[in-house]
Coordinates of C-alpha atoms in Angstrom, one line a residue:
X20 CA 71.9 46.8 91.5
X21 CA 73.6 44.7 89.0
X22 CA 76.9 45.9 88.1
X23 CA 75.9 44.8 84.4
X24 CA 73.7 48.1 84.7
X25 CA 76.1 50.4 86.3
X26 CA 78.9 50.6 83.2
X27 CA 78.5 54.2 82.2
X28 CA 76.6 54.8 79.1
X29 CA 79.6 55.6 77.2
X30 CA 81.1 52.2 77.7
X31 CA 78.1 50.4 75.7
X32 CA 78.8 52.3 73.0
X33 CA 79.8 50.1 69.9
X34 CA 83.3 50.1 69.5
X35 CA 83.3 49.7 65.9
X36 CA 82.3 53.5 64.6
X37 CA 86.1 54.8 64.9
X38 CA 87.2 51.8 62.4
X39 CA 84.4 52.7 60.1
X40 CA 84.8 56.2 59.7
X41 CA 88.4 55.0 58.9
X42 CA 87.3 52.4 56.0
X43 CA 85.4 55.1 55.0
X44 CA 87.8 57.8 54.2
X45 CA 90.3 55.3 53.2
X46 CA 87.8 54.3 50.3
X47 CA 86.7 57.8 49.6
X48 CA 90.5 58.5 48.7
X49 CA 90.5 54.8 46.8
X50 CA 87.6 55.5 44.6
X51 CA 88.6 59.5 43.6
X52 CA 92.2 58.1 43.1
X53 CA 91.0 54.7 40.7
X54 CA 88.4 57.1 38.7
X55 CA 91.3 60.0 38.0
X56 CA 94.0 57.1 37.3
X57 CA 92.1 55.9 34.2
X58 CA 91.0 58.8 32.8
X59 CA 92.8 59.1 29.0
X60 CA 95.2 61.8 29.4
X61 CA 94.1 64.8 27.0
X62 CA 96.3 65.3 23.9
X63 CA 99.5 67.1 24.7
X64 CA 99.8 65.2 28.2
X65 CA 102.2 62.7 28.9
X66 CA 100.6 59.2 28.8
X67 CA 101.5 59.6 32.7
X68 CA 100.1 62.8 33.3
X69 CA 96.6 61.6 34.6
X70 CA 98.5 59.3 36.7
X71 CA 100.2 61.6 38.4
X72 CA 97.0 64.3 39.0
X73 CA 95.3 61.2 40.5
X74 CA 97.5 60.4 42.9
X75 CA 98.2 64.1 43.5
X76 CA 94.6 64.5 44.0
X77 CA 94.2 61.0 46.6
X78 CA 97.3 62.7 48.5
X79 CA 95.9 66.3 48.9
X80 CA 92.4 64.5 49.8
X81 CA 94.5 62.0 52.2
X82 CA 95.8 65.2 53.6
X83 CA 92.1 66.7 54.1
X84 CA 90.7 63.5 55.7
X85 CA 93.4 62.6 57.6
X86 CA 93.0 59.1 57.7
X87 CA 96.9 59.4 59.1
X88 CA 99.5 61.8 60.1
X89 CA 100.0 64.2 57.6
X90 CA 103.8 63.0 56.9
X91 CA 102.4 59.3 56.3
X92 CA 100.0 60.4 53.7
X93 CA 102.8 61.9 51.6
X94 CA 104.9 59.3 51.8
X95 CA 102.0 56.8 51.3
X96 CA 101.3 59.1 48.1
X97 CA 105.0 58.6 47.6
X98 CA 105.5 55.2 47.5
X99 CA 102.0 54.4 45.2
X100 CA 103.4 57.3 41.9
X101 CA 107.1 55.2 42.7
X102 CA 105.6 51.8 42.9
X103 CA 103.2 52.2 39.1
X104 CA 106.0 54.2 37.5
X105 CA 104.6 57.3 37.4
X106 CA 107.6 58.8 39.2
X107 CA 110.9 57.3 38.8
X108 CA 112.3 57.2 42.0
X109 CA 116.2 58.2 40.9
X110 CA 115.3 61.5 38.9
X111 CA 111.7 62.8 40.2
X112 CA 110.1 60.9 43.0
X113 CA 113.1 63.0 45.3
X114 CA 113.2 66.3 43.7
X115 CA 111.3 67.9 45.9
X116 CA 114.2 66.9 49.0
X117 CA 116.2 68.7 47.0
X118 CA 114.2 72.3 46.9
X119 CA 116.0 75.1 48.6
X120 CA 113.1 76.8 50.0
X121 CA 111.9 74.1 51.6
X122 CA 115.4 73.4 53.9
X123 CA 114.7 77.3 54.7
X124 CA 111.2 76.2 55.7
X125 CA 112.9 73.9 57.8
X126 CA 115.5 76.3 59.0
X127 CA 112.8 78.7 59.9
X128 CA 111.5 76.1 62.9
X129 CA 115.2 75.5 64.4
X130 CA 115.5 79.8 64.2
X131 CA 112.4 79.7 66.3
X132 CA 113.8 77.5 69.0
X133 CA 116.5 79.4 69.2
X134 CA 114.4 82.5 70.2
X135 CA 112.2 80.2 72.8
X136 CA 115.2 78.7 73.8
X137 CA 117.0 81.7 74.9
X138 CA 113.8 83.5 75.9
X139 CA 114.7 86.2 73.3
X140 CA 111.8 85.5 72.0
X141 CA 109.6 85.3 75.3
X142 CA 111.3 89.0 75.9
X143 CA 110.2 90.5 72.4
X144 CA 106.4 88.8 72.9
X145 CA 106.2 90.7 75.9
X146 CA 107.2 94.2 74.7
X147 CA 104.8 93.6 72.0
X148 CA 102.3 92.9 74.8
X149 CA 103.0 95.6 76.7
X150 CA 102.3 97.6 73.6
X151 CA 99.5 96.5 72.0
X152 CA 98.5 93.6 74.1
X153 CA 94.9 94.3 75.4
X154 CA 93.6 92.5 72.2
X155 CA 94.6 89.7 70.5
X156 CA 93.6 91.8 67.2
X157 CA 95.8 94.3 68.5
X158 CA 99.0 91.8 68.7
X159 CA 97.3 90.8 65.2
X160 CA 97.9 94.2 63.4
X161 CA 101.6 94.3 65.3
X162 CA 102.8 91.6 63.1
X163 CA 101.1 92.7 60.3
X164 CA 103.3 96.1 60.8
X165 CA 106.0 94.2 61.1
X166 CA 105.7 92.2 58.4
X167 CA 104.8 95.1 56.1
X168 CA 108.1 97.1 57.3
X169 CA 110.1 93.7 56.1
X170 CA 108.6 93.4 52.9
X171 CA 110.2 95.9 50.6
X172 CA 113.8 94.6 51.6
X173 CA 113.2 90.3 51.8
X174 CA 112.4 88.9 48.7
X175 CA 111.7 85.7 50.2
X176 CA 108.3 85.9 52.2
X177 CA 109.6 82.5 53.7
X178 CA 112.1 84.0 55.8
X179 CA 110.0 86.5 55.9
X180 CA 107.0 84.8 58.1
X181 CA 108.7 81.8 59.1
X182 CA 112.5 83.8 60.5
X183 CA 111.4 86.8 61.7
X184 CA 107.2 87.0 62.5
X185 CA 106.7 83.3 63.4
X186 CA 109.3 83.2 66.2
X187 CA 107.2 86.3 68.0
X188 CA 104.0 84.8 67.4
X189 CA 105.1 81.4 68.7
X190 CA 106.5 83.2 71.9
X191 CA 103.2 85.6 72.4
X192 CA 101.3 82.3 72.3
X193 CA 103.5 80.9 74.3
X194 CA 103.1 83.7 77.0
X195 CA 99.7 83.7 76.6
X196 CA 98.8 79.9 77.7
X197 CA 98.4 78.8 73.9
X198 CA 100.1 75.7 72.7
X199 CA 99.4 73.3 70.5
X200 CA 98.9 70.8 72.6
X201 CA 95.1 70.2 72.7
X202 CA 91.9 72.2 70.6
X203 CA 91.4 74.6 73.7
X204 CA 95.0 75.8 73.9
X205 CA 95.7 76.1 70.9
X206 CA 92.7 78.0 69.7
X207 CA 93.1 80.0 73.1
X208 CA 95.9 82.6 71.1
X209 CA 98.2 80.6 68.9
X210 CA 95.6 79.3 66.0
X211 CA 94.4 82.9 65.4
X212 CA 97.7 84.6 65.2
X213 CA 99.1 81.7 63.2
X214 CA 97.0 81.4 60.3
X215 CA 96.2 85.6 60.4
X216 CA 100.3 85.7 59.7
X217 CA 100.0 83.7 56.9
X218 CA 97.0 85.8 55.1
X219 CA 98.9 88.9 55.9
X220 CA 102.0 87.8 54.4
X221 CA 100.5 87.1 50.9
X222 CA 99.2 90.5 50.9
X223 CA 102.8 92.1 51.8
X224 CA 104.1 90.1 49.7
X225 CA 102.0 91.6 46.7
X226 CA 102.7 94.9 47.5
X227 CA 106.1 94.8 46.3
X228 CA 108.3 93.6 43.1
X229 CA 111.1 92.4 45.9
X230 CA 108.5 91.2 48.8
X231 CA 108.6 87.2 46.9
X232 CA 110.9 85.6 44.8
X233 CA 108.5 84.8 42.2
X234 CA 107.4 88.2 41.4
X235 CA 110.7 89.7 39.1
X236 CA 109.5 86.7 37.4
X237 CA 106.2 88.1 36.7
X238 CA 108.1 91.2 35.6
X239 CA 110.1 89.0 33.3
X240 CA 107.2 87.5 31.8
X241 CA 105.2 90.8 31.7
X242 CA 107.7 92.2 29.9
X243 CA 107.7 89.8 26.9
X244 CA 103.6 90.5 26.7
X245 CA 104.2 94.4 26.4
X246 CA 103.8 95.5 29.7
X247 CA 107.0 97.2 31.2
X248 CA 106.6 97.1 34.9
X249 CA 109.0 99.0 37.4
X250 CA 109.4 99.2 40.8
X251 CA 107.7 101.9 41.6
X252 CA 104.9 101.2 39.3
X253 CA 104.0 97.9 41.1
X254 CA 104.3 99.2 44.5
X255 CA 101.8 102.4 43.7
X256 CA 99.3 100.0 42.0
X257 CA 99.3 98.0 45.1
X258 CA 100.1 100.2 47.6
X259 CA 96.0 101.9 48.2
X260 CA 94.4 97.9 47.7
X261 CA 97.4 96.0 49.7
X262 CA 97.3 98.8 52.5
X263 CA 93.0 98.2 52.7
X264 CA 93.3 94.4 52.9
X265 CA 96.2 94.8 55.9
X266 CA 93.5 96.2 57.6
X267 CA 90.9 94.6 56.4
X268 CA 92.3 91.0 56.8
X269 CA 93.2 90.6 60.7
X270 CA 89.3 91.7 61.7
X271 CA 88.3 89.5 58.9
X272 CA 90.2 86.7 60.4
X273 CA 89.0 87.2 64.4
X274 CA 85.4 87.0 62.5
X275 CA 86.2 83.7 60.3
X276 CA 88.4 82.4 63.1
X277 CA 88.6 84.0 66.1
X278 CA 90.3 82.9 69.0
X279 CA 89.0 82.5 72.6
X280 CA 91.1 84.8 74.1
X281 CA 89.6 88.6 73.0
X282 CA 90.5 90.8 75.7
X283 CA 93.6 91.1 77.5
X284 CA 93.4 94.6 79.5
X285 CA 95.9 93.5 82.0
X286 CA 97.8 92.3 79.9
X287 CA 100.7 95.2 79.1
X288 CA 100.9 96.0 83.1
X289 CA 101.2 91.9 83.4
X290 CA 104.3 91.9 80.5
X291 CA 106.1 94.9 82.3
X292 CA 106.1 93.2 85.1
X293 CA 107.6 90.0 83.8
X294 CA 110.0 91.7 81.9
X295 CA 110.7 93.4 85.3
X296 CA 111.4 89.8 86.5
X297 CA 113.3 88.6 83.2
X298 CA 116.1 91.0 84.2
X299 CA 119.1 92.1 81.7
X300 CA 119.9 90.2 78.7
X301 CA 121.4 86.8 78.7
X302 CA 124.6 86.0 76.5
X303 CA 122.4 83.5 75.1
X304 CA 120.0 86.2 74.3
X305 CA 122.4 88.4 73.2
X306 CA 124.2 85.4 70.5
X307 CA 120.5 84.8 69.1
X308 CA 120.2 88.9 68.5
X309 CA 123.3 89.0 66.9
X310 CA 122.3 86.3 64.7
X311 CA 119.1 87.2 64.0
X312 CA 120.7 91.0 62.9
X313 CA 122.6 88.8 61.0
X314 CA 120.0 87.1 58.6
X315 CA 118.2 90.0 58.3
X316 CA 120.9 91.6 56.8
X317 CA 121.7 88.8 54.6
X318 CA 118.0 88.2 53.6
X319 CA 117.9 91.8 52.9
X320 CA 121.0 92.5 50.9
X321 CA 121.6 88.6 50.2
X322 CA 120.3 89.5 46.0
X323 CA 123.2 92.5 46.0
X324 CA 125.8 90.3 47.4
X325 CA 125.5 86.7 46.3
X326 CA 124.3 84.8 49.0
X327 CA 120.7 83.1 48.7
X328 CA 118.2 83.0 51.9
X329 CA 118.5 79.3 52.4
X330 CA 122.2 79.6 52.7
X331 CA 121.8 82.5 55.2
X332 CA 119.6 80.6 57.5
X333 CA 121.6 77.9 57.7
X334 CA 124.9 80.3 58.5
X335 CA 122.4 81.4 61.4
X336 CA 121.7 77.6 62.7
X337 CA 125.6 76.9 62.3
X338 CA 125.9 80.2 64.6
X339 CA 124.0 78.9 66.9
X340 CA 125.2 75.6 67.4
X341 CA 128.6 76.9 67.4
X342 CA 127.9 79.0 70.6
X343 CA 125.4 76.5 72.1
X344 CA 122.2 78.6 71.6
X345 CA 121.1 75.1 70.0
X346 CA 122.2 71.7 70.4
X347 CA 121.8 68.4 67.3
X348 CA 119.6 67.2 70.4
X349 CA 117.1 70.2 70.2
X350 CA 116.8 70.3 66.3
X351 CA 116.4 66.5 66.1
X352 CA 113.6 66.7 68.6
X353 CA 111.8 69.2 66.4
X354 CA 109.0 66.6 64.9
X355 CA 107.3 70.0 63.2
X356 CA 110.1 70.5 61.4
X357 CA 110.9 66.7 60.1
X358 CA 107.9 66.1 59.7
X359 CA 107.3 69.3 57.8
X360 CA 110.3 68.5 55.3
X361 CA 108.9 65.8 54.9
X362 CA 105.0 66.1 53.4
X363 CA 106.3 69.9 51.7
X364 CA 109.2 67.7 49.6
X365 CA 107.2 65.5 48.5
X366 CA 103.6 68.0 47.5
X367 CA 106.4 70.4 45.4
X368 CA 107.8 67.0 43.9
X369 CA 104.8 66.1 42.7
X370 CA 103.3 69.2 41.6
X371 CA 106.6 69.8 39.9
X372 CA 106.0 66.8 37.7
X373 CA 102.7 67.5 37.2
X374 CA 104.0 70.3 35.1
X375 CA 106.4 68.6 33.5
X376 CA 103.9 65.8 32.0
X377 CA 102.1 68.9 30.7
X378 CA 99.1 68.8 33.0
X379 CA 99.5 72.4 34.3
X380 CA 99.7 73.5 30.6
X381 CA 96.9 71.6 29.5
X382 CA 94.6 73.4 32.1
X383 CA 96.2 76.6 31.3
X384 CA 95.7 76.2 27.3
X385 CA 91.9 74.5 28.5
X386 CA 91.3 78.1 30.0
X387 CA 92.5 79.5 27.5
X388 CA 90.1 78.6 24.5
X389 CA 87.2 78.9 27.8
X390 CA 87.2 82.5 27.5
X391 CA 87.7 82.8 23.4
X392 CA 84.5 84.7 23.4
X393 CA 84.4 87.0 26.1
X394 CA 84.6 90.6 26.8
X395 CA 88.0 91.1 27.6
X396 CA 86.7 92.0 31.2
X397 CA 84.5 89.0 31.3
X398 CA 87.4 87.1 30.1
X399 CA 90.1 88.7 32.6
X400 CA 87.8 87.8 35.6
X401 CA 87.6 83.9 34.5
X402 CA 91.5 84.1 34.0
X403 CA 92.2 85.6 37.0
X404 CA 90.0 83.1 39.3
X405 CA 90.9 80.2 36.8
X406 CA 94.8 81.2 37.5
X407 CA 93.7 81.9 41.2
X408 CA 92.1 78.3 42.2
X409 CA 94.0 75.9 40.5
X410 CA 96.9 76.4 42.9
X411 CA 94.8 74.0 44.8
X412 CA 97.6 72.4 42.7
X413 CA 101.1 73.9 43.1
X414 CA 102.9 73.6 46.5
X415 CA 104.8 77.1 45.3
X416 CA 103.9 80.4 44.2
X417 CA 107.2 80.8 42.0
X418 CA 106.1 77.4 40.4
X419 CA 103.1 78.5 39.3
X420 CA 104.3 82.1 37.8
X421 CA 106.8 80.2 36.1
X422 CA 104.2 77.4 34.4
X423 CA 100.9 79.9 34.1
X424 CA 101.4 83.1 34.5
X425 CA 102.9 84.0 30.9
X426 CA 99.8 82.0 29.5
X427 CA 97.4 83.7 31.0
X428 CA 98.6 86.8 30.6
X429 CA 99.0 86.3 26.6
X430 CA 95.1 85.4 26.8
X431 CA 94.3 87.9 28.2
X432 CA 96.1 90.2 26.3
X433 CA 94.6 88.3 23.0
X434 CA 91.0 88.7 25.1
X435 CA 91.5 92.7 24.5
X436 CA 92.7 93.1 28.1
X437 CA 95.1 96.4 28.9
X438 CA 98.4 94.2 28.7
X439 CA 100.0 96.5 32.2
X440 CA 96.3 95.8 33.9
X441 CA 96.2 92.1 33.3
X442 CA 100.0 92.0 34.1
X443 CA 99.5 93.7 37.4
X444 CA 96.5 91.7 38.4
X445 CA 97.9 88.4 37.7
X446 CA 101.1 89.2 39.2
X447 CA 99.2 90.3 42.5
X448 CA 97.4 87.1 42.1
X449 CA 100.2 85.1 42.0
X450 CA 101.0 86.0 45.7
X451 CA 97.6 86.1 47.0
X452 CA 97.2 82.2 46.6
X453 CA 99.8 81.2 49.3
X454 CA 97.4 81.0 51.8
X455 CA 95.1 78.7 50.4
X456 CA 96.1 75.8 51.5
X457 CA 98.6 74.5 53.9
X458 CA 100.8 73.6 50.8
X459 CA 100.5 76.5 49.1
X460 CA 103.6 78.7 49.9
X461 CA 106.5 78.7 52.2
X462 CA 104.9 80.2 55.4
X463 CA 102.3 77.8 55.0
X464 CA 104.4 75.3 56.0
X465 CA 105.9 76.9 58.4
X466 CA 102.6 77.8 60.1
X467 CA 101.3 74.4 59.2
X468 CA 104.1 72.6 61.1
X469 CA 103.8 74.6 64.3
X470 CA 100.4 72.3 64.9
X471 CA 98.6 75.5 65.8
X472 CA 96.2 74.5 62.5
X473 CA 94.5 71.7 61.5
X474 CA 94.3 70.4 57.9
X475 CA 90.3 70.7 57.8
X476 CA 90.6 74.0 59.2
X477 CA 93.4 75.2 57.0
X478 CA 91.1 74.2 53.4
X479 CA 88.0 76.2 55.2
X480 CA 89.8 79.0 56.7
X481 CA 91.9 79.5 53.7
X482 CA 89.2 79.5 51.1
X483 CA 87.2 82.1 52.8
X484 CA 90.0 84.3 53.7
X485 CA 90.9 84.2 49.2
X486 CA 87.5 85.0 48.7
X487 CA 87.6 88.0 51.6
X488 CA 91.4 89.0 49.8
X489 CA 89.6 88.8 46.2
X490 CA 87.1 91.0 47.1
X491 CA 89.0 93.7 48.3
X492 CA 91.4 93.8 46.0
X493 CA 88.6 93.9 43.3
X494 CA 86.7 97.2 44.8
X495 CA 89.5 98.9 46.1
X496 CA 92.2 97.8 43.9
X497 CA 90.5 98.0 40.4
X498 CA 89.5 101.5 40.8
X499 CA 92.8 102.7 41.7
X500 CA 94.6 100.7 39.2
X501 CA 92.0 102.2 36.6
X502 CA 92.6 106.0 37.9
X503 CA 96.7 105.8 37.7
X504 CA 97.0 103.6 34.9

């Protein structure tokens, strides 16, 4: 037989296609950038303002395609608003480096290594395992508890998801065979849990005034629109919808996203025995418990005594690498986090300046006159999936209260809407976005940088698990809102 006809099928196949589909995303990015770019920017934009939504829109589509790591899209993005003025490189191209939350986004990875590290965090995946472990919507619904016991007392859901739940789910993966190192692995445990943490968080963080540091800013805002919201008052409105999507959301997500690893009835005998084996406590063990009782004190109390959760984290990492827990060497390797730091900085940099050419308020005033002649509950419902969607745009919940949520709330109010309804509604709202995208909130990053998600996967995932968090809050939620108000 010639040898000409025994090359495997595979190796005749042209070579060209991978190069192709390349060119072709590349100029689907390229022509949606060009046509935005020269668009005339609407009157009360800067002259810039279209500018910067094109490129803003070429990035987060560069993100979706993926035409090249995620960290070299941003900085491509970058370099092209520098390069044609629209950001000036001194005063707003770098902003976003300069964004607390996002160094405790970053702190939140090196936290995580030091519970892998240490096997702390091995040791607490496995008592969850022996718990609830013969499902992997059982270990779901444990860190949904956990999370929901957190909430009240950390007003930043950052610290929140990525200090305190990611570390365990990264370890239960971890135990379970679930990396992300290829599509089966990761999807084996690790994808599931991930991205089910992230949906859970934004409904936690709705459920209370001091689950998110944007929401006594919706209080604020409320406030000056007539609507006097307490405590007490926002955690009873929420309390019967926000408890109905935490149990809702995890069997939503095994549905929307489920992970190949279902039933693990050995599992709990399997984790007593390897804790068995583990043995007592190491020291380093016991250093990273006694820093992690550490942050959560200072995330908790951090408000009553001065110190800010960025600042605490990075107290925790100095701990750590004082007492050799973690080494420069460790955190360096960390390519999440870098890499992580690097695509979130420059997403809340340009969404920031977005707002500050007046493109955010130009879509807010544009809804606005939209709903001019409406039923007030007609008019409430655009608002509310107006204010909802375009944080396809923001990189931030608090940036997005503080650029939308008192205009929406005064049209509403102007629309005929009960000022402490709409108030409530938007201000739930304004939390239930940070799962949208992988952009969209602090634990979205966090998550996102683990590698457990993809970016295609994250915009399909996300979308339908809004719609699925809409919808609940809308049957249950109304109702009850309407019955105590």
């Amino acid at each position: 037989m010639s040898p000409r006809l025994m090359i495997p099928a595979k190796d005749l196949t042209p070579r060209h296609h991978p190069r192709s589909a390349m060119a072709g995303k590349i100029a689907a990015i390229v022509i949606v950038t060009l046509a935005l770019y020269f668009i005339p920017p609407p009157e009360g934009v800067d002259p810039r303002g279209m500018h910067m939504a094109a490129i803003f829109v070429g990035t987060i589509l560069g993100l979706i395609l993926q035409p090249l790591p995620t960290a070299s899209v941003a900085i491509i993005g970058l370099a092209i608003a520098m390069i044609t003025g629209t950001m000036t490189a001194k005063e707003e191209a770098l902003q976003g480096f300069g964004n607390s939350t996002i160094w405790l986004i970053v702190a939140a990875f090196f936290i995580a290594d030091g519970f892998l590290l240490t096997g702390l965090g091995k040791r607490i995946a496995l008592m969850f395992v022996r718990i609830l472990g013969k499902s992997s919507l059982g270990l779901s619904y444990g860190m949904a508890i956990t999370d929901l016991i957190l909430a009240p007392a950390t007003p930043s859901n950052t610290a929140r998801a990525g200090g305190v739940v990611y570390p365990i789910i990264k370890s239960l993966a971890t135990v379970n065979g679930s990396e992300p190192t290829s599509d089966e692995s990761r999807k084996r445990l690790g994808s599931y849990l991930s991205l089910t943490s992230v949906q859970v968080n934004t409904i936690t963080s709705a459920m209370f005034v001091t689950a998110m540091a944007g929401n006594p800013l919706a209080v604020k805002f409320a406030a000056e629109n007539g609507a006097n919201i307490t405590w007490g008052g926002w955690a009873l409105a929420a309390l019967v919808p926000g408890l109905a999507a935490l149990i809702v959301m995890p069997w939503a997500m095994s549905k929307i996203y489920p992970p190949t690893l279902k039933k693990t009835p050995d599992a709990p005998a399997q984790a007593s025995a390897q804790l068995k084996e583990m043995g007592p406590m190491s020291r380093g063990e016991w250093v990273m418990l006694a820093t992690f009782i550490l942050l959560l004190a200072l995330w908790v109390l951090g408000s009553t005594i001065g110190v800010d959760a960025t600042s605490a984290a990075f107290l925790g990492i100095a701990v750590l690498l004082v007492f050799k827990v973690l080494t420069w060497k460790d955190m360096a390797a960390n390519a999440g986090a870098w890499s992580t730091l690097i695509f979130f900085s420059v997403l809340v940099g340009m969404a920031t300046h977005l707002n500050d050419l007046g493109v955010i308020g130009w879509i807010g005033d544009s809804a606005a006159k939209a709903v001019g002649g409406f039923s007030w509950p007609i008019a409430l419902l655009i608002l509310v999936l107006v204010y909802f969607y375009v944080h396809y745009f923001f990189a931030s919940n608090t940036a997005q209260i503080v650029a939308m949520y008192s205009v929406f709330l005064g049209t509403a109010v102007a629309a005929g809407a009960p000022a402490m309804l709409a108030a409530l509604i938007l201000g739930f709202a304004g939390n239930l976005i940070g799962g949208l995208t992988h952009y969209a909130s602090g634990p979205a990053g966090v998550i996102y940088g683990s590698g457990y998600v993809t970016t295609g996967e994250w915009f399909r995932v996300g979308f339908i698990a809004s719609v699925v968090n809409l919808l609940v809050w809308a049957v249950v939620g109304l109702p009850w809102m309407m019955l105590i108000l």
